[in-house]
Amino acid sequence: MKPSYIQLPEARSTNTYLSTIASTTAHGTVVYTLRQTAGRGQRGNSWESEDGKNITFSMLIRPSVAPSQQFFISEAAALAVARTLDKYIADGGVSVKWPNDVYWHDKKICGMLIEHSLSGGRINSSILGIGVNINQQQFLSDAPNPVSLWQIIGRETPLEEVLHTLCDTLLSLEDSLPENAEALHREFLGRLYRGEGEHPFRSQGVVFNASIVDVAPDGILSLRLSDGSIRKYAFKEVEFVI
């Protein structure tokens, strides 16, 4: 199955727009714009995107995974972005930062906001909102560590080429769930940012060193502390110290 596309001249948020038409919209529909004026990110953050320079889109899917396994959807989405960027970035520096940002070394090239609609004990639909920095040469917001594909490879890349490659990969991986969940989870763990060794984390204002053990199907992160104990954290309960 291939994605279908709706292009908007501009939008405050492609996630918000797609949510208003979700009930009558087919699986695999992509809403994208080259001018997003109020993009939303995780933790209530905004997403900076210069007009006509980056990819900002949302895809609606009707997944076959249970609500308790919803993080499989997030893993597939992050891997789709990472696999796509691998086609342009040759140094092997692309990784996935839990829960689903995509990094190049210590800099953020992609953010996403995934919103689920539940009904009758199942996920009725999911909206995958994704922003990827492609051709932007300068960032003006106070975001601490953005980077674009242009800044990495030193040249412009056709936006629609990246968009179609990414959306094809994204829909293919989402449609492979739940049967392919185990293989994708192994790939996700293997691509985790700071996935090996001890690194600094912060929780409730306290900084500590830990190593990543696993990520559960519901997204819970397991960390092994320096004393060998295992602690589990939900999203927003712990953060990387960059």
PDB file of C-alpha atoms in Angstrom:
ATOM      1  CA  MET A   1       0.000   0.000   0.000  1.00  0.00           C
ATOM      2  CA  LYS A   2       1.190   3.503  -0.853  1.00  0.00           C
ATOM      3  CA  PRO A   3       0.442   6.690   1.093  1.00  0.00           C
ATOM      4  CA  SER A   4      -2.005   9.241  -0.282  1.00  0.00           C
ATOM      5  CA  TYR A   5      -1.168  12.927   0.067  1.00  0.00           C
ATOM      6  CA  ILE A   6      -2.978  16.149   0.928  1.00  0.00           C
ATOM      7  CA  GLN A   7      -0.841  19.276   0.507  1.00  0.00           C
ATOM      8  CA  LEU A   8      -1.855  22.427   2.385  1.00  0.00           C
ATOM      9  CA  PRO A   9      -0.532  25.884   1.408  1.00  0.00           C
ATOM     10  CA  GLU A  10      -0.010  26.460   5.120  1.00  0.00           C
ATOM     11  CA  ALA A  11      -1.228  25.038   8.412  1.00  0.00           C
ATOM     12  CA  ARG A  12      -0.927  25.892  12.076  1.00  0.00           C
ATOM     13  CA  SER A  13      -0.318  22.214  12.783  1.00  0.00           C
ATOM     14  CA  THR A  14      -0.700  19.246  10.443  1.00  0.00           C
ATOM     15  CA  ASN A  15      -1.576  17.048  13.438  1.00  0.00           C
ATOM     16  CA  THR A  16      -4.406  19.385  14.397  1.00  0.00           C
ATOM     17  CA  TYR A  17      -5.718  19.561  10.837  1.00  0.00           C
ATOM     18  CA  LEU A  18      -5.600  15.792  10.362  1.00  0.00           C
ATOM     19  CA  SER A  19      -7.371  15.203  13.684  1.00  0.00           C
ATOM     20  CA  THR A  20     -10.359  17.234  12.448  1.00  0.00           C
ATOM     21  CA  ILE A  21     -10.837  14.947   9.432  1.00  0.00           C
ATOM     22  CA  ALA A  22      -9.621  11.676  10.968  1.00  0.00           C
ATOM     23  CA  SER A  23     -13.032  10.009  11.198  1.00  0.00           C
ATOM     24  CA  THR A  24     -13.476  10.131   7.416  1.00  0.00           C
ATOM     25  CA  THR A  25      -9.830   9.762   6.395  1.00  0.00           C
ATOM     26  CA  ALA A  26      -8.247   6.600   5.026  1.00  0.00           C
ATOM     27  CA  HIS A  27      -5.351   4.700   6.567  1.00  0.00           C
ATOM     28  CA  GLY A  28      -2.047   5.981   5.161  1.00  0.00           C
ATOM     29  CA  THR A  29      -3.205   9.523   4.421  1.00  0.00           C
ATOM     30  CA  VAL A  30      -0.470  12.150   4.709  1.00  0.00           C
ATOM     31  CA  VAL A  31      -1.119  15.849   5.295  1.00  0.00           C
ATOM     32  CA  TYR A  32       1.917  18.030   4.633  1.00  0.00           C
ATOM     33  CA  THR A  33       2.763  21.679   4.254  1.00  0.00           C
ATOM     34  CA  LEU A  34       5.798  23.794   3.496  1.00  0.00           C
ATOM     35  CA  ARG A  35       4.596  26.454   5.933  1.00  0.00           C
ATOM     36  CA  GLN A  36       3.565  25.334   9.392  1.00  0.00           C
ATOM     37  CA  THR A  37       2.939  28.259  11.723  1.00  0.00           C
ATOM     38  CA  ALA A  38       2.340  26.550  15.071  1.00  0.00           C
ATOM     39  CA  GLY A  39       3.901  23.105  14.946  1.00  0.00           C
ATOM     40  CA  ARG A  40       3.634  21.132  18.176  1.00  0.00           C
ATOM     41  CA  GLY A  41       6.262  18.918  19.749  1.00  0.00           C
ATOM     42  CA  GLN A  42       6.673  16.722  22.800  1.00  0.00           C
ATOM     43  CA  ARG A  43       6.493  18.309  26.286  1.00  0.00           C
ATOM     44  CA  GLY A  44       4.347  21.118  24.815  1.00  0.00           C
ATOM     45  CA  ASN A  45       7.297  22.524  22.843  1.00  0.00           C
ATOM     46  CA  SER A  46       6.952  24.310  19.522  1.00  0.00           C
ATOM     47  CA  TRP A  47       8.793  23.190  16.399  1.00  0.00           C
ATOM     48  CA  GLU A  48      10.836  25.766  14.439  1.00  0.00           C
ATOM     49  CA  SER A  49      10.686  25.318  10.671  1.00  0.00           C
ATOM     50  CA  GLU A  50      11.694  27.897   8.082  1.00  0.00           C
ATOM     51  CA  ASP A  51       9.113  28.195   5.280  1.00  0.00           C
ATOM     52  CA  GLY A  52       9.835  25.924   2.329  1.00  0.00           C
ATOM     53  CA  LYS A  53      12.978  24.423   3.814  1.00  0.00           C
ATOM     54  CA  ASN A  54      11.910  21.389   5.836  1.00  0.00           C
ATOM     55  CA  ILE A  55       9.504  18.476   5.954  1.00  0.00           C
ATOM     56  CA  THR A  56       6.503  18.884   8.242  1.00  0.00           C
ATOM     57  CA  PHE A  57       3.763  16.278   7.874  1.00  0.00           C
ATOM     58  CA  SER A  58       1.313  14.027   9.674  1.00  0.00           C
ATOM     59  CA  MET A  59       0.238  10.524   8.690  1.00  0.00           C
ATOM     60  CA  LEU A  60      -2.951   8.834   9.851  1.00  0.00           C
ATOM     61  CA  ILE A  61      -2.806   5.093  10.441  1.00  0.00           C
ATOM     62  CA  ARG A  62      -5.283   2.584  11.784  1.00  0.00           C
ATOM     63  CA  PRO A  63      -2.942   0.224  13.645  1.00  0.00           C
ATOM     64  CA  SER A  64      -3.442  -3.395  14.612  1.00  0.00           C
ATOM     65  CA  VAL A  65      -1.565  -3.222  17.915  1.00  0.00           C
ATOM     66  CA  ALA A  66      -3.145  -3.187  21.368  1.00  0.00           C
ATOM     67  CA  PRO A  67      -3.062  -0.008  23.483  1.00  0.00           C
ATOM     68  CA  SER A  68      -0.591  -1.719  25.831  1.00  0.00           C
ATOM     69  CA  GLN A  69       1.775  -2.114  22.850  1.00  0.00           C
ATOM     70  CA  GLN A  70       1.399   1.383  21.454  1.00  0.00           C
ATOM     71  CA  PHE A  71       5.137   2.111  21.669  1.00  0.00           C
ATOM     72  CA  PHE A  72       5.648  -0.295  18.751  1.00  0.00           C
ATOM     73  CA  ILE A  73       4.080   2.445  16.610  1.00  0.00           C
ATOM     74  CA  SER A  74       6.593   4.971  17.907  1.00  0.00           C
ATOM     75  CA  GLU A  75       9.516   2.622  17.333  1.00  0.00           C
ATOM     76  CA  ALA A  76       8.476   2.009  13.724  1.00  0.00           C
ATOM     77  CA  ALA A  77       8.108   5.742  13.091  1.00  0.00           C
ATOM     78  CA  ALA A  78      11.530   6.603  14.505  1.00  0.00           C
ATOM     79  CA  LEU A  79      13.174   3.804  12.532  1.00  0.00           C
ATOM     80  CA  ALA A  80      11.503   4.988   9.321  1.00  0.00           C
ATOM     81  CA  VAL A  81      13.101   8.404   9.777  1.00  0.00           C
ATOM     82  CA  ALA A  82      16.483   6.928  10.692  1.00  0.00           C
ATOM     83  CA  ARG A  83      16.493   4.565   7.704  1.00  0.00           C
ATOM     84  CA  THR A  84      15.574   7.433   5.377  1.00  0.00           C
ATOM     85  CA  LEU A  85      18.317   9.702   6.696  1.00  0.00           C
ATOM     86  CA  ASP A  86      20.827   6.869   6.324  1.00  0.00           C
ATOM     87  CA  LYS A  87      20.364   7.238   2.551  1.00  0.00           C
ATOM     88  CA  TYR A  88      21.838  10.759   2.732  1.00  0.00           C
ATOM     89  CA  ILE A  89      24.183  10.681   5.746  1.00  0.00           C
ATOM     90  CA  ALA A  90      27.133   8.343   5.351  1.00  0.00           C
ATOM     91  CA  ASP A  91      28.919   8.648   8.690  1.00  0.00           C
ATOM     92  CA  GLY A  92      26.645   6.316  10.680  1.00  0.00           C
ATOM     93  CA  GLY A  93      25.823   9.086  13.140  1.00  0.00           C
ATOM     94  CA  VAL A  94      22.018   8.805  12.991  1.00  0.00           C
ATOM     95  CA  SER A  95      20.416   7.435  16.151  1.00  0.00           C
ATOM     96  CA  VAL A  96      17.063   7.393  17.962  1.00  0.00           C
ATOM     97  CA  LYS A  97      16.827   9.244  21.266  1.00  0.00           C
ATOM     98  CA  TRP A  98      14.166   7.758  23.541  1.00  0.00           C
ATOM     99  CA  PRO A  99      11.308   8.062  23.158  1.00  0.00           C
ATOM    100  CA  ASN A 100      11.328   9.022  19.450  1.00  0.00           C
ATOM    101  CA  ASP A 101      13.535  11.988  18.546  1.00  0.00           C
ATOM    102  CA  VAL A 102      16.080  11.313  15.826  1.00  0.00           C
ATOM    103  CA  TYR A 103      19.600  12.599  16.390  1.00  0.00           C
ATOM    104  CA  TRP A 104      22.755  13.069  14.393  1.00  0.00           C
ATOM    105  CA  HIS A 105      25.489  12.612  16.965  1.00  0.00           C
ATOM    106  CA  ASP A 106      24.446  15.013  19.778  1.00  0.00           C
ATOM    107  CA  LYS A 107      22.134  17.171  17.649  1.00  0.00           C
ATOM    108  CA  LYS A 108      18.424  16.852  16.941  1.00  0.00           C
ATOM    109  CA  ILE A 109      17.398  16.542  13.301  1.00  0.00           C
ATOM    110  CA  CYS A 110      13.858  15.205  13.765  1.00  0.00           C
ATOM    111  CA  GLY A 111      11.083  15.446  16.308  1.00  0.00           C
ATOM    112  CA  MET A 112       7.686  13.819  16.351  1.00  0.00           C
ATOM    113  CA  LEU A 113       4.380  13.942  18.166  1.00  0.00           C
ATOM    114  CA  ILE A 114       2.246  10.789  18.083  1.00  0.00           C
ATOM    115  CA  GLU A 115      -1.370  11.046  19.188  1.00  0.00           C
ATOM    116  CA  HIS A 116      -3.694   8.062  19.594  1.00  0.00           C
ATOM    117  CA  SER A 117      -7.474   7.880  19.516  1.00  0.00           C
ATOM    118  CA  LEU A 118      -8.858   4.974  21.566  1.00  0.00           C
ATOM    119  CA  SER A 119     -12.292   3.430  21.285  1.00  0.00           C
ATOM    120  CA  GLY A 120     -13.691   0.209  22.729  1.00  0.00           C
ATOM    121  CA  GLY A 121     -10.380  -0.869  24.233  1.00  0.00           C
ATOM    122  CA  ARG A 122      -8.448  -0.552  20.973  1.00  0.00           C
ATOM    123  CA  ILE A 123      -6.515   2.110  19.092  1.00  0.00           C
ATOM    124  CA  ASN A 124      -8.966   3.465  16.551  1.00  0.00           C
ATOM    125  CA  SER A 125      -6.388   5.671  14.834  1.00  0.00           C
ATOM    126  CA  SER A 126      -2.973   7.188  15.354  1.00  0.00           C
ATOM    127  CA  ILE A 127      -1.676  10.461  13.976  1.00  0.00           C
ATOM    128  CA  LEU A 128       2.081  10.510  13.455  1.00  0.00           C
ATOM    129  CA  GLY A 129       3.296  14.106  13.309  1.00  0.00           C
ATOM    130  CA  ILE A 130       6.888  14.365  12.083  1.00  0.00           C
ATOM    131  CA  GLY A 131       9.211  17.290  11.444  1.00  0.00           C
ATOM    132  CA  VAL A 132      12.608  16.753   9.813  1.00  0.00           C
ATOM    133  CA  ASN A 133      15.155  19.544   9.326  1.00  0.00           C
ATOM    134  CA  ILE A 134      16.277  19.295   5.711  1.00  0.00           C
ATOM    135  CA  ASN A 135      17.465  22.512   4.009  1.00  0.00           C
ATOM    136  CA  GLN A 136      17.359  25.071   6.836  1.00  0.00           C
ATOM    137  CA  GLN A 137      20.768  26.727   7.159  1.00  0.00           C
ATOM    138  CA  GLN A 138      20.267  28.682  10.393  1.00  0.00           C
ATOM    139  CA  PHE A 139      18.107  28.163  13.492  1.00  0.00           C
ATOM    140  CA  LEU A 140      16.858  31.191  15.396  1.00  0.00           C
ATOM    141  CA  SER A 141      14.876  29.699  18.291  1.00  0.00           C
ATOM    142  CA  ASP A 142      16.316  28.895  21.696  1.00  0.00           C
ATOM    143  CA  ALA A 143      16.253  25.147  20.998  1.00  0.00           C
ATOM    144  CA  PRO A 144      19.592  23.903  22.356  1.00  0.00           C
ATOM    145  CA  ASN A 145      20.852  21.537  19.665  1.00  0.00           C
ATOM    146  CA  PRO A 146      19.074  21.573  16.267  1.00  0.00           C
ATOM    147  CA  VAL A 147      20.768  20.452  13.081  1.00  0.00           C
ATOM    148  CA  SER A 148      19.628  20.081   9.460  1.00  0.00           C
ATOM    149  CA  LEU A 149      20.572  17.732   6.665  1.00  0.00           C
ATOM    150  CA  TRP A 150      22.003  20.749   4.809  1.00  0.00           C
ATOM    151  CA  GLN A 151      24.315  21.510   7.730  1.00  0.00           C
ATOM    152  CA  ILE A 152      25.508  17.897   7.750  1.00  0.00           C
ATOM    153  CA  ILE A 153      26.078  17.247   4.035  1.00  0.00           C
ATOM    154  CA  GLY A 154      26.547  20.815   2.764  1.00  0.00           C
ATOM    155  CA  ARG A 155      23.952  20.822   0.001  1.00  0.00           C
ATOM    156  CA  GLU A 156      20.219  21.090  -0.569  1.00  0.00           C
ATOM    157  CA  THR A 157      18.079  17.976  -0.902  1.00  0.00           C
ATOM    158  CA  PRO A 158      14.738  17.865  -2.809  1.00  0.00           C
ATOM    159  CA  LEU A 159      12.005  17.953  -0.165  1.00  0.00           C
ATOM    160  CA  GLU A 160       9.456  15.822  -2.031  1.00  0.00           C
ATOM    161  CA  GLU A 161      12.087  13.148  -2.669  1.00  0.00           C
ATOM    162  CA  VAL A 162      12.746  12.828   1.071  1.00  0.00           C
ATOM    163  CA  LEU A 163       9.042  13.092   1.934  1.00  0.00           C
ATOM    164  CA  HIS A 164       7.993  10.272  -0.397  1.00  0.00           C
ATOM    165  CA  THR A 165      10.889   8.019   0.610  1.00  0.00           C
ATOM    166  CA  LEU A 166      10.126   8.594   4.276  1.00  0.00           C
ATOM    167  CA  CYS A 167       6.366   8.115   3.986  1.00  0.00           C
ATOM    168  CA  ASP A 168       6.748   4.929   1.929  1.00  0.00           C
ATOM    169  CA  THR A 169       9.090   3.523   4.566  1.00  0.00           C
ATOM    170  CA  LEU A 170       6.892   4.723   7.419  1.00  0.00           C
ATOM    171  CA  LEU A 171       3.699   3.151   6.128  1.00  0.00           C
ATOM    172  CA  SER A 172       5.488  -0.093   5.252  1.00  0.00           C
ATOM    173  CA  LEU A 173       6.908  -0.441   8.771  1.00  0.00           C
ATOM    174  CA  GLU A 174       3.625   0.473  10.463  1.00  0.00           C
ATOM    175  CA  ASP A 175       1.782  -2.069   8.300  1.00  0.00           C
ATOM    176  CA  SER A 176       4.274  -4.763   9.329  1.00  0.00           C
ATOM    177  CA  LEU A 177       3.031  -4.531  12.944  1.00  0.00           C
ATOM    178  CA  PRO A 178       2.470  -6.428  15.127  1.00  0.00           C
ATOM    179  CA  GLU A 179       4.063  -9.377  13.318  1.00  0.00           C
ATOM    180  CA  ASN A 180       7.373  -7.552  12.813  1.00  0.00           C
ATOM    181  CA  ALA A 181       7.422  -5.893  16.239  1.00  0.00           C
ATOM    182  CA  GLU A 182      10.169  -8.074  17.719  1.00  0.00           C
ATOM    183  CA  ALA A 183      12.595  -7.453  14.834  1.00  0.00           C
ATOM    184  CA  LEU A 184      11.878  -3.728  14.850  1.00  0.00           C
ATOM    185  CA  HIS A 185      12.368  -3.593  18.611  1.00  0.00           C
ATOM    186  CA  ARG A 186      15.822  -5.170  18.266  1.00  0.00           C
ATOM    187  CA  GLU A 187      16.703  -2.625  15.591  1.00  0.00           C
ATOM    188  CA  PHE A 188      15.347   0.199  17.772  1.00  0.00           C
ATOM    189  CA  LEU A 189      17.496  -0.871  20.741  1.00  0.00           C
ATOM    190  CA  GLY A 190      20.527  -1.161  18.482  1.00  0.00           C
ATOM    191  CA  ARG A 191      20.038   2.398  17.222  1.00  0.00           C
ATOM    192  CA  LEU A 192      19.372   4.078  20.562  1.00  0.00           C
ATOM    193  CA  TYR A 193      21.200   7.306  21.294  1.00  0.00           C
ATOM    194  CA  ARG A 194      23.663   6.579  24.105  1.00  0.00           C
ATOM    195  CA  GLY A 195      22.517   2.989  23.970  1.00  0.00           C
ATOM    196  CA  GLU A 196      25.857   1.638  25.176  1.00  0.00           C
ATOM    197  CA  GLY A 197      27.702   2.446  28.382  1.00  0.00           C
ATOM    198  CA  GLU A 198      26.801   4.747  31.258  1.00  0.00           C
ATOM    199  CA  HIS A 199      25.614   8.295  30.594  1.00  0.00           C
ATOM    200  CA  PRO A 200      24.158  11.141  32.688  1.00  0.00           C
ATOM    201  CA  PHE A 201      20.394  11.351  33.196  1.00  0.00           C
ATOM    202  CA  ARG A 202      18.235  13.716  35.247  1.00  0.00           C
ATOM    203  CA  SER A 203      15.091  12.857  37.203  1.00  0.00           C
ATOM    204  CA  GLN A 204      13.329  15.208  39.620  1.00  0.00           C
ATOM    205  CA  GLY A 205      16.319  17.527  39.507  1.00  0.00           C
ATOM    206  CA  VAL A 206      18.840  14.819  40.417  1.00  0.00           C
ATOM    207  CA  VAL A 207      21.598  13.922  37.943  1.00  0.00           C
ATOM    208  CA  PHE A 208      22.868  10.335  37.949  1.00  0.00           C
ATOM    209  CA  ASN A 209      24.734   7.947  35.657  1.00  0.00           C
ATOM    210  CA  ALA A 210      22.977   4.920  34.192  1.00  0.00           C
ATOM    211  CA  SER A 211      22.886   2.624  31.187  1.00  0.00           C
ATOM    212  CA  ILE A 212      19.848   1.719  29.101  1.00  0.00           C
ATOM    213  CA  VAL A 213      18.577  -1.824  29.660  1.00  0.00           C
ATOM    214  CA  ASP A 214      15.357  -1.949  27.624  1.00  0.00           C
ATOM    215  CA  VAL A 215      12.248  -0.118  26.480  1.00  0.00           C
ATOM    216  CA  ALA A 216       8.913  -1.865  27.139  1.00  0.00           C
ATOM    217  CA  PRO A 217       6.039  -2.115  24.611  1.00  0.00           C
ATOM    218  CA  ASP A 218       4.276   0.679  26.509  1.00  0.00           C
ATOM    219  CA  GLY A 219       7.357   2.920  26.255  1.00  0.00           C
ATOM    220  CA  ILE A 220       8.673   2.535  29.815  1.00  0.00           C
ATOM    221  CA  LEU A 221      12.460   3.004  29.913  1.00  0.00           C
ATOM    222  CA  SER A 222      14.530   0.673  32.128  1.00  0.00           C
ATOM    223  CA  LEU A 223      17.864   2.036  33.347  1.00  0.00           C
ATOM    224  CA  ARG A 224      20.622   0.266  35.241  1.00  0.00           C
ATOM    225  CA  LEU A 225      22.205   2.595  37.796  1.00  0.00           C
ATOM    226  CA  SER A 226      25.878   2.531  38.790  1.00  0.00           C
ATOM    227  CA  ASP A 227      25.037   0.408  41.852  1.00  0.00           C
ATOM    228  CA  GLY A 228      23.454  -2.254  39.638  1.00  0.00           C
ATOM    229  CA  SER A 229      19.841  -1.482  40.549  1.00  0.00           C
ATOM    230  CA  ILE A 230      17.192  -1.197  37.834  1.00  0.00           C
ATOM    231  CA  ARG A 231      14.769   1.711  37.732  1.00  0.00           C
ATOM    232  CA  LYS A 232      11.899   2.282  35.334  1.00  0.00           C
ATOM    233  CA  TYR A 233      10.744   5.625  34.000  1.00  0.00           C
ATOM    234  CA  ALA A 234       7.816   6.828  31.948  1.00  0.00           C
ATOM    235  CA  PHE A 235       8.137   9.642  29.440  1.00  0.00           C
ATOM    236  CA  LYS A 236       8.744  13.012  31.174  1.00  0.00           C
ATOM    237  CA  GLU A 237       9.984  11.289  34.347  1.00  0.00           C
ATOM    238  CA  VAL A 238      13.609  11.246  33.188  1.00  0.00           C
ATOM    239  CA  GLU A 239      15.701  13.078  30.614  1.00  0.00           C
ATOM    240  CA  PHE A 240      19.130  12.849  29.069  1.00  0.00           C
ATOM    241  CA  VAL A 241      21.728  15.368  30.180  1.00  0.00           C
ATOM    242  CA  ILE A 242      23.090  16.609  26.844  1.00  0.00           C
TER     243      ILE A 242
END
